Amino acid sequence: MNMHTNTNRENTERGGFLDFFARYRYECALVLISVTSASLMAWYVSTKHLTTALADEVAHMIFARILIDSMTPGVSQLGTWPPLLHVVMAPFSLSDFLFRTGLMGAAALIPFFAMGSVFLYRLLLELSGRKILSFLGTLLYVFNPFVLYYASVPMTEILFMSMLFGTAYFFTLWMKYERLRYILLTALFVTLTCLSRYEGLLLIPVLVFMLWVQMYRKKKTYSESEALTVLYGVLAAVGMVLIVLNSWAFAGSPLAFAGIGNGEVWNLSINSDLTQHSVLSSVNFFLHASFYMLGKFFVPLSLFCAILAIALVKKKTIVAAAFVALLVPFAAVVSSLYRGSAAIYTPEFLSYVGFHNTRYGLTWIGFAVAAVTLMAVGVREYLAVHVRQKWVSVLVIPVFAIFVFTITGVHFYRTAFASNFSVIRDDLSATSRDQKNPVAVYLKEHYTGGKILATRFNHDYTLLDSDIPLKNYIYEGNFIYFDEVLGRPWLYTPWVIMTNPTSPDRVRAKDPVSDKWEGSVYFKNFYTMVYKTPETVLYQLKIPAVEKYIQENHLNEAYVPSLHPNMQTWDPKTIEQKMGLVNNK
Amino acid sequence: MDVQKKRALSRKFTDQIIYAKPEVSVVVPVLDERGNLPLFLERLDRTFENACINYEVIFIDDHSSDGTFEYLEHYQPSFPMGLYRKKGKKGKSYSLLEGITHADTGIIAMIDADLQYPPETIPEMIKKLESADIVVANRKTRTEEKSVRSFLSRVFRNVFGRLLLGTPIDVQSGLKVFRRRVVESVPLSPSKWGFDYEFLYKASHMKWRITEVPIHFAARESGKSKVNALGTGFELLFGGIALRCEYFLLAFFKFLDYPHHSERFENDFENTKDFLFLSDIMSAKKHFYFETVSLIVILLAVFIGISLFLSKAFHVPLLVVWVGISAFFYFFILLFKLLVVWKAVRSDNVLDFSREEIAALRDEDLPLYTVLIPLYQESEVVDQIVRAMTSIDYPPEKLEMIITLEEYDTETIHALENAELPGHMKMLILPDVKPKTKPKALNVALLHTRGVFLSIYDAEIIPDPDQLKKAVLAFQKKPHLGVLQTRLDHYNSDDGVITRLFNSEFSFHYDYFLPGLHKMGIPLPLSGHSTHFRVDMLREIGGWDPYNVTEDCDLGIRLHRRGFQTGLLNSVSREEATSTFRAWANQRSRWMKGFIQTSIVHLRHPLRFKDEIGGWGAFLGFLFVVPGTVLINILNLFFWIIFLVWLIFQPLFVQELFPKVVLYISVFTFLTGNFVFTYLNLLSSYQRGRYSLVKYNLLSIFYWVMLAYATTRGAVQFITNPYYWDKTKHGVRSEAPQTAPVKMRAAENQPSQNNPVNLRDQI
């Protein structure tokens, strides 16, 4: 009897499980394909030492790790970059293997990549009503080499695009069905998009505009439109408010995240004047970046398809709204280029630099894929109505699909295999990772404890490769600790890392340690230079000099952190008092 | 008519004897008493025949092996006998308890079948019940049996009874007569032989009156005693010591001791002194019983102990510990409220009926419905009341409307007299006794109601016309429901910022909070009007507490304690929102004062309360909803002041109050809590179709500051003027709408099952 009951239950459960797969077979297939292809790409990229090739990749990893592994862990370590990536990577950063290899990015991002693929599929399905075409269209996204690359490294692009697809999907649902939950989910995804990349901020006003257009079309009252705008706006703005509050609290200015305040240094460093105040140049730079990211044929094809799709599809308003949402990153990046707060380089413009920020050109891939898919649907529907020969409308889709997938395949091969991701390797901020950072290697071999003073912004690679817990570093994100130590480093840290004075000004300008002590004779009384590379100089403490200093200043040697490496954490005020430093001031 | 005649009459109609309804139940535990039974039955029957008392005898056989059960079974048709084989544990105490559950009368006698106790004494003992609640047969004289047993019995009576339990009564006497309500009121968990002393000791502790009747304790005629002198003696001794220790501890930890002696009697509906039908302990009449004081002392001691421990453990000042505890409290309240909202969104527990279902109700099938309208100095809204009440869609001949009025409120009385009330609206002038509160008025009216169902409408209420019919349908469809809570709304929500925010608060409360609490099985704080009751249930729970200034909240909790279920009905009543800060603060202070009263009343015996409302989940829910609301509002005031001080002056001591973990939790709770609940207010207004109100909800944070002020004021008033009923002035708005002006989704669409109002479907 029991056996019979159990068997029934098992059958029911299995039935439910199979039912789920049967019902969501395309979604399940996409998840499977996304996870598998991104995992393979993660493996491939790591064998090519490209997982941590970009400076930003390492910076993101460090940001995620110091949320937990820091002298002052917690929210204060989020920095002024959009924090979502760091938060989702933080749990994975606890694994030393994932952290040192950079695979924490893949571990955290592949699920989001799969989620984004499903959102894109569902969006295309809502717009086209064709499952197979939507599935194929999504595969164009999934098999883009850069999409796979950014799904397997610690960068924000995939997170941003996944959230953007979620936004577009739920907004489309709201446009179609006008249920409150969809606008609330749209707002939630806008917030998540903003927390992924700042380009998402533009979504807030754009969707407000489209919301009003839709309410006007549906002849809703002013008060209802206003109420819905408030509901949408308040939730959608949460991400922005969090960013502003975070900037205010930890960077001293509510607009620090936008680079306002230190914008001059930044602008100097990026040669943004190439696109500044020129719409055409901005669009031109963006399109060139897109050629590398999406493929030279795919970009014009998708632009052409977009126009045709709008002309052919039935639900024009809804399709147009989805296009607008998916085009937001394009507008945001072009706007940044125009304002001069961002820069894109490709060899066509600055051949001596190579590439820089070309990845910005990837973020509108959702629009490109949607345009191609919807054009195919539109053409098929048009032919089915207007052409008598049935085979024409039946054949046109496979032929078109083969054409598009061939383009994608060629792009994939050329990018990932023929050129070995030259766009990444030749990036301005890329570093060859064939060898570990030599300063880190030296430090690792000679380190016997105690704190290390460094400006994290300039020395992420050293922090990553040294295998020393990050809580043993004192960096600018430790705020009062950093400020205190910077005044008299010899009392606190046996090691100091500085930017090499031969580095360009724009690099040295970002290193307060170098700025304060580089070239100082007084500093050199206490420290010996032990290792030097063209970028970095490593100093080690002269213990007798510090002991002499302690004697001269009648300090309590027992409480001097630099002489007692086991003192892991201290409170600056207390330690000053205990050392007797307060009385000496 | 004597017993023989009654029996003869019964025999005429049937072969099987049918006995008249018994007046006394005699519970007899038996174990191997076959030899004594013929004489016992004969003497017992003769005794009651002679005394002309209808009786039933209930035998509980503890699995006899000498044919006792078979003998009784054979003679069962000849006597008014109930015969049961023991189901529970072996032992006389358990036989008695089991027998009592089968007893069907108000008077219960218990006697052994060994004839050592004379059954002939029972009628005399029954007579003694006129001046007592328990009558014990006192073994004054005895025919000596074995010297050891006799000796032990005397020792036991003197040492155990007098010294240990402090009573001269024959505590182990096997013959007792008592009222059924006595044994029902005493919580018993006896050992094998411990029923007698435990019952008598606990009953005397509850102030039940105990008296004795002297008897002669005879020797056994047949069979053997089941008492093992030494073993039973030790069992009783240790049981007695344990009982005494228990009560010694309970004297200090009074809050663990229940029931209270004032609960001996169920609902005194003849009390015309103050119309408090409940026992004192269940009322706010007196706030600080020893129970409350001892609980507060213990809790304070524990709280201070924990605070000192944490202070030492973390090397921080006491104030920082308290701030930390408050931060965690806020955090848990936030989680709880989010859970409630989540449950509400996923629930479909609001009852709704289609137009067709309502139309299908035939007038002749409708039950008599009573509507109570308590008025006080509300002459200006008389016309509105008449208009609103006469627009209710219910046949007037099935409707009883009672308007309660104070004798000296001549203005309202005159206004009503001039208003030409319809025939089914009656005025009830209240007796001039204190307290002068709405619940007292309702209690007086309850004595005059004839309806099957009852609802209350305040002076300014405009209910949906079909509300009563919906309620009838709900009660019919869900017979287990004792009360129905409708949804409240304001018809003057656009009067000002306060009314707008007040309305949003109502939207959240009735559309999210109550459905969520309902789904989680947490007792609902009912609203003061537009709730619908079964009248018999109201009588069973003793009506309202005239001393509680939120009698509605108290009633909701009490109903839950007594196992009555509350349903949520999709019908809207519109009331007037207080539109000035002063009126709003007065009303809110009263509500919060009432919440404090309700908390004190129900937490007098916290563990009992926990058991009665359904375990720890519901108990914690109550703590969060009722006392938690008060506490959080008062803490809010404190923290808002601290926040402002920090914002303006940024003093160091404020920063030191918030060490890292506390700061994290506080900031998270502050940001998340304020955001989430502001947003839920926005949503609530939107879903009710109050689009113009949505944006005003962005000011919710200021409303919560007002709440903090009003609650603190209410807490102070609880100490200075606990029973003062700060009457909310109605009729401030010059004219109430004839029909509902608001476009509430539920009302607008005339909800049906195809168009339900549950949140899950709305969002």
PDB file of C-alpha atoms in Angstrom, chain A residues 97-273:
ATOM      1  CA  PHE A  97      40.960  29.914  -5.816  1.00  0.00           C
ATOM      2  CA  LEU A  98      38.127  31.824  -7.469  1.00  0.00           C
ATOM      3  CA  PHE A  99      39.584  35.123  -6.316  1.00  0.00           C
ATOM      4  CA  ARG A 100      43.167  34.584  -7.435  1.00  0.00           C
ATOM      5  CA  THR A 101      42.141  33.104 -10.792  1.00  0.00           C
ATOM      6  CA  GLY A 102      39.397  35.633 -11.459  1.00  0.00           C
ATOM      7  CA  LEU A 103      36.865  32.856 -11.957  1.00  0.00           C
ATOM      8  CA  MET A 104      34.714  34.452  -9.275  1.00  0.00           C
ATOM      9  CA  GLY A 105      33.382  36.602 -12.099  1.00  0.00           C
ATOM     10  CA  ALA A 106      32.165  33.583 -14.044  1.00  0.00           C
ATOM     11  CA  ALA A 107      30.781  31.936 -10.930  1.00  0.00           C
ATOM     12  CA  ALA A 108      28.722  35.009 -10.103  1.00  0.00           C
ATOM     13  CA  LEU A 109      27.769  36.107 -13.592  1.00  0.00           C
ATOM     14  CA  ILE A 110      26.854  32.937 -15.458  1.00  0.00           C
ATOM     15  CA  PRO A 111      23.510  32.631 -13.621  1.00  0.00           C
ATOM     16  CA  PHE A 112      22.740  36.244 -14.525  1.00  0.00           C
ATOM     17  CA  PHE A 113      23.781  35.555 -18.082  1.00  0.00           C
ATOM     18  CA  ALA A 114      21.313  32.671 -18.217  1.00  0.00           C
ATOM     19  CA  MET A 115      18.644  34.854 -16.641  1.00  0.00           C
ATOM     20  CA  GLY A 116      19.289  37.607 -19.173  1.00  0.00           C
ATOM     21  CA  SER A 117      19.032  35.118 -22.044  1.00  0.00           C
ATOM     22  CA  VAL A 118      15.681  33.953 -20.774  1.00  0.00           C
ATOM     23  CA  PHE A 119      14.463  37.532 -20.378  1.00  0.00           C
ATOM     24  CA  LEU A 120      15.563  38.334 -23.904  1.00  0.00           C
ATOM     25  CA  TYR A 121      13.814  35.237 -25.238  1.00  0.00           C
ATOM     26  CA  ARG A 122      10.621  36.093 -23.365  1.00  0.00           C
ATOM     27  CA  LEU A 123      10.813  39.657 -24.630  1.00  0.00           C
ATOM     28  CA  LEU A 124      11.214  38.528 -28.217  1.00  0.00           C
ATOM     29  CA  LEU A 125       8.389  36.068 -27.714  1.00  0.00           C
ATOM     30  CA  GLU A 126       6.088  38.784 -26.365  1.00  0.00           C
ATOM     31  CA  LEU A 127       6.954  40.990 -29.334  1.00  0.00           C
ATOM     32  CA  SER A 128       6.896  38.350 -32.055  1.00  0.00           C
ATOM     33  CA  GLY A 129       4.695  35.564 -30.758  1.00  0.00           C
ATOM     34  CA  ARG A 130       7.095  33.076 -32.407  1.00  0.00           C
ATOM     35  CA  LYS A 131       8.886  30.690 -30.097  1.00  0.00           C
ATOM     36  CA  ILE A 132      11.459  29.260 -32.491  1.00  0.00           C
ATOM     37  CA  LEU A 133      12.365  32.622 -33.935  1.00  0.00           C
ATOM     38  CA  SER A 134      12.679  34.127 -30.486  1.00  0.00           C
ATOM     39  CA  PHE A 135      14.852  31.226 -29.462  1.00  0.00           C
ATOM     40  CA  LEU A 136      17.090  31.625 -32.498  1.00  0.00           C
ATOM     41  CA  GLY A 137      17.233  35.364 -31.984  1.00  0.00           C
ATOM     42  CA  THR A 138      18.361  34.845 -28.403  1.00  0.00           C
ATOM     43  CA  LEU A 139      21.066  32.479 -29.607  1.00  0.00           C
ATOM     44  CA  LEU A 140      22.549  35.386 -31.585  1.00  0.00           C
ATOM     45  CA  TYR A 141      23.025  37.063 -28.235  1.00  0.00           C
ATOM     46  CA  VAL A 142      24.265  33.966 -26.439  1.00  0.00           C
ATOM     47  CA  PHE A 143      26.875  33.147 -29.090  1.00  0.00           C
ATOM     48  CA  ASN A 144      28.317  36.602 -29.399  1.00  0.00           C
ATOM     49  CA  PRO A 145      31.985  36.102 -28.432  1.00  0.00           C
ATOM     50  CA  PHE A 146      32.139  39.224 -26.308  1.00  0.00           C
ATOM     51  CA  VAL A 147      28.904  38.419 -24.553  1.00  0.00           C
ATOM     52  CA  LEU A 148      30.423  35.077 -23.602  1.00  0.00           C
ATOM     53  CA  TYR A 149      33.695  36.732 -22.651  1.00  0.00           C
ATOM     54  CA  TYR A 150      32.022  39.253 -20.372  1.00  0.00           C
ATOM     55  CA  ALA A 151      29.867  36.509 -18.880  1.00  0.00           C
ATOM     56  CA  SER A 152      33.014  34.760 -17.734  1.00  0.00           C
ATOM     57  CA  VAL A 153      35.052  37.646 -16.341  1.00  0.00           C
ATOM     58  CA  PRO A 154      34.354  40.016 -13.447  1.00  0.00           C
ATOM     59  CA  MET A 155      32.882  42.904 -15.440  1.00  0.00           C
ATOM     60  CA  THR A 156      29.548  44.662 -15.253  1.00  0.00           C
ATOM     61  CA  GLU A 157      28.345  44.334 -18.846  1.00  0.00           C
ATOM     62  CA  ILE A 158      26.464  41.052 -18.529  1.00  0.00           C
ATOM     63  CA  LEU A 159      24.832  42.044 -15.285  1.00  0.00           C
ATOM     64  CA  PHE A 160      23.765  45.309 -16.859  1.00  0.00           C
ATOM     65  CA  MET A 161      22.398  43.702 -19.998  1.00  0.00           C
ATOM     66  CA  SER A 162      20.522  41.028 -18.058  1.00  0.00           C
ATOM     67  CA  MET A 163      18.847  43.675 -15.932  1.00  0.00           C
ATOM     68  CA  LEU A 164      18.148  45.773 -19.004  1.00  0.00           C
ATOM     69  CA  PHE A 165      16.459  42.825 -20.720  1.00  0.00           C
ATOM     70  CA  GLY A 166      14.412  42.304 -17.558  1.00  0.00           C
ATOM     71  CA  THR A 167      13.390  45.950 -17.648  1.00  0.00           C
ATOM     72  CA  ALA A 168      12.426  45.814 -21.316  1.00  0.00           C
ATOM     73  CA  TYR A 169      10.544  42.552 -20.836  1.00  0.00           C
ATOM     74  CA  PHE A 170       8.435  43.740 -17.922  1.00  0.00           C
ATOM     75  CA  PHE A 171       7.807  47.111 -19.515  1.00  0.00           C
ATOM     76  CA  THR A 172       6.589  45.342 -22.638  1.00  0.00           C
ATOM     77  CA  LEU A 173       4.319  43.206 -20.503  1.00  0.00           C
ATOM     78  CA  TRP A 174       2.923  46.321 -18.880  1.00  0.00           C
ATOM     79  CA  MET A 175       2.364  47.923 -22.262  1.00  0.00           C
ATOM     80  CA  LYS A 176       0.448  44.854 -23.368  1.00  0.00           C
ATOM     81  CA  TYR A 177      -1.525  43.925 -20.278  1.00  0.00           C
ATOM     82  CA  GLU A 178      -1.404  47.040 -18.057  1.00  0.00           C
ATOM     83  CA  ARG A 179      -1.135  45.076 -14.845  1.00  0.00           C
ATOM     84  CA  LEU A 180       0.307  46.926 -11.899  1.00  0.00           C
ATOM     85  CA  ARG A 181       2.771  44.165 -11.071  1.00  0.00           C
ATOM     86  CA  TYR A 182       4.532  44.627 -14.391  1.00  0.00           C
ATOM     87  CA  ILE A 183       5.240  48.291 -13.892  1.00  0.00           C
ATOM     88  CA  LEU A 184       6.466  47.530 -10.374  1.00  0.00           C
ATOM     89  CA  LEU A 185       8.773  44.835 -11.735  1.00  0.00           C
ATOM     90  CA  THR A 186       9.918  47.228 -14.440  1.00  0.00           C
ATOM     91  CA  ALA A 187      10.816  49.762 -11.770  1.00  0.00           C
ATOM     92  CA  LEU A 188      12.618  47.125  -9.750  1.00  0.00           C
ATOM     93  CA  PHE A 189      14.687  46.109 -12.749  1.00  0.00           C
ATOM     94  CA  VAL A 190      15.441  49.729 -13.570  1.00  0.00           C
ATOM     95  CA  THR A 191      16.880  50.049 -10.091  1.00  0.00           C
ATOM     96  CA  LEU A 192      18.938  46.897 -10.572  1.00  0.00           C
ATOM     97  CA  THR A 193      20.101  48.159 -13.960  1.00  0.00           C
ATOM     98  CA  CYS A 194      21.230  51.435 -12.372  1.00  0.00           C
ATOM     99  CA  LEU A 195      23.068  49.491  -9.708  1.00  0.00           C
ATOM    100  CA  SER A 196      24.805  47.516 -12.457  1.00  0.00           C
ATOM    101  CA  ARG A 197      25.999  50.379 -14.646  1.00  0.00           C
ATOM    102  CA  TYR A 198      25.365  54.107 -14.654  1.00  0.00           C
ATOM    103  CA  GLU A 199      23.969  53.903 -18.183  1.00  0.00           C
ATOM    104  CA  GLY A 200      20.863  52.523 -16.504  1.00  0.00           C
ATOM    105  CA  LEU A 201      20.134  55.916 -14.966  1.00  0.00           C
ATOM    106  CA  LEU A 202      18.823  57.107 -18.312  1.00  0.00           C
ATOM    107  CA  LEU A 203      16.143  54.440 -18.178  1.00  0.00           C
ATOM    108  CA  ILE A 204      14.339  56.287 -15.397  1.00  0.00           C
ATOM    109  CA  PRO A 205      13.247  59.342 -17.424  1.00  0.00           C
ATOM    110  CA  VAL A 206      12.938  57.435 -20.699  1.00  0.00           C
ATOM    111  CA  LEU A 207      10.443  55.000 -19.247  1.00  0.00           C
ATOM    112  CA  VAL A 208       8.545  57.788 -17.493  1.00  0.00           C
ATOM    113  CA  PHE A 209       8.105  59.398 -20.884  1.00  0.00           C
ATOM    114  CA  MET A 210       6.914  56.178 -22.462  1.00  0.00           C
ATOM    115  CA  LEU A 211       4.620  55.506 -19.533  1.00  0.00           C
ATOM    116  CA  TRP A 212       2.914  58.864 -20.091  1.00  0.00           C
ATOM    117  CA  VAL A 213       2.637  58.194 -23.790  1.00  0.00           C
ATOM    118  CA  GLN A 214       0.951  54.897 -23.104  1.00  0.00           C
ATOM    119  CA  MET A 215      -1.381  56.396 -20.492  1.00  0.00           C
ATOM    120  CA  TYR A 216      -2.310  59.112 -22.962  1.00  0.00           C
ATOM    121  CA  ARG A 217      -2.989  56.523 -25.656  1.00  0.00           C
ATOM    122  CA  LYS A 218      -5.198  54.576 -23.285  1.00  0.00           C
ATOM    123  CA  LYS A 219      -7.057  57.759 -22.308  1.00  0.00           C
ATOM    124  CA  LYS A 220      -6.249  57.424 -18.633  1.00  0.00           C
ATOM    125  CA  THR A 221      -6.901  60.342 -16.316  1.00  0.00           C
ATOM    126  CA  TYR A 222      -4.173  62.723 -15.327  1.00  0.00           C
ATOM    127  CA  SER A 223      -4.339  61.662 -11.697  1.00  0.00           C
ATOM    128  CA  GLU A 224      -4.014  57.989 -12.573  1.00  0.00           C
ATOM    129  CA  SER A 225      -1.030  58.689 -14.809  1.00  0.00           C
ATOM    130  CA  GLU A 226       0.515  60.790 -12.093  1.00  0.00           C
ATOM    131  CA  ALA A 227      -0.100  58.103  -9.483  1.00  0.00           C
ATOM    132  CA  LEU A 228       1.435  55.424 -11.657  1.00  0.00           C
ATOM    133  CA  THR A 229       4.411  57.648 -12.379  1.00  0.00           C
ATOM    134  CA  VAL A 230       4.954  58.128  -8.665  1.00  0.00           C
ATOM    135  CA  LEU A 231       4.728  54.386  -8.089  1.00  0.00           C
ATOM    136  CA  TYR A 232       7.166  53.692 -10.904  1.00  0.00           C
ATOM    137  CA  GLY A 233       9.468  56.610 -10.219  1.00  0.00           C
ATOM    138  CA  VAL A 234       9.911  56.034  -6.516  1.00  0.00           C
ATOM    139  CA  LEU A 235      10.943  52.417  -6.982  1.00  0.00           C
ATOM    140  CA  ALA A 236      12.974  53.025 -10.126  1.00  0.00           C
ATOM    141  CA  ALA A 237      14.919  55.806  -8.429  1.00  0.00           C
ATOM    142  CA  VAL A 238      15.989  53.660  -5.488  1.00  0.00           C
ATOM    143  CA  GLY A 239      19.144  52.588  -7.279  1.00  0.00           C
ATOM    144  CA  MET A 240      20.038  56.162  -8.098  1.00  0.00           C
ATOM    145  CA  VAL A 241      19.340  57.305  -4.543  1.00  0.00           C
ATOM    146  CA  LEU A 242      21.508  54.533  -3.127  1.00  0.00           C
ATOM    147  CA  ILE A 243      24.328  55.515  -5.455  1.00  0.00           C
ATOM    148  CA  VAL A 244      24.004  59.166  -4.475  1.00  0.00           C
ATOM    149  CA  LEU A 245      23.865  58.351  -0.762  1.00  0.00           C
ATOM    150  CA  ASN A 246      26.836  56.054  -1.057  1.00  0.00           C
ATOM    151  CA  SER A 247      28.827  58.678  -2.915  1.00  0.00           C
ATOM    152  CA  TRP A 248      27.867  61.273  -0.355  1.00  0.00           C
ATOM    153  CA  ALA A 249      28.691  59.122   2.647  1.00  0.00           C
ATOM    154  CA  PHE A 250      31.937  57.591   1.469  1.00  0.00           C
ATOM    155  CA  ALA A 251      33.304  59.902  -1.190  1.00  0.00           C
ATOM    156  CA  GLY A 252      32.208  63.174   0.358  1.00  0.00           C
ATOM    157  CA  SER A 253      30.113  64.348  -2.563  1.00  0.00           C
ATOM    158  CA  PRO A 254      26.701  63.140  -3.702  1.00  0.00           C
ATOM    159  CA  LEU A 255      27.829  63.353  -7.307  1.00  0.00           C
ATOM    160  CA  ALA A 256      31.222  61.760  -6.823  1.00  0.00           C
ATOM    161  CA  PHE A 257      29.989  58.707  -8.715  1.00  0.00           C
ATOM    162  CA  ALA A 258      29.611  60.859 -11.820  1.00  0.00           C
ATOM    163  CA  GLY A 259      33.233  61.926 -11.599  1.00  0.00           C
ATOM    164  CA  ILE A 260      32.182  65.438 -10.686  1.00  0.00           C
ATOM    165  CA  GLY A 261      34.808  66.866  -8.402  1.00  0.00           C
ATOM    166  CA  ASN A 262      37.765  64.948  -9.774  1.00  0.00           C
ATOM    167  CA  GLY A 263      36.571  65.110 -13.353  1.00  0.00           C
ATOM    168  CA  GLU A 264      39.469  67.207 -14.514  1.00  0.00           C
ATOM    169  CA  VAL A 265      42.056  64.546 -13.753  1.00  0.00           C
ATOM    170  CA  TRP A 266      39.875  61.931 -15.354  1.00  0.00           C
ATOM    171  CA  ASN A 267      39.247  63.964 -18.462  1.00  0.00           C
ATOM    172  CA  LEU A 268      42.943  64.618 -18.785  1.00  0.00           C
ATOM    173  CA  SER A 269      43.647  60.953 -18.636  1.00  0.00           C
ATOM    174  CA  ILE A 270      41.254  59.761 -21.278  1.00  0.00           C
ATOM    175  CA  ASN A 271      41.649  62.201 -24.118  1.00  0.00           C
ATOM    176  CA  SER A 272      37.911  62.512 -24.236  1.00  0.00           C
ATOM    177  CA  ASP A 273      38.151  65.662 -26.344  1.00  0.00           C
TER     178      ASP A 273
END
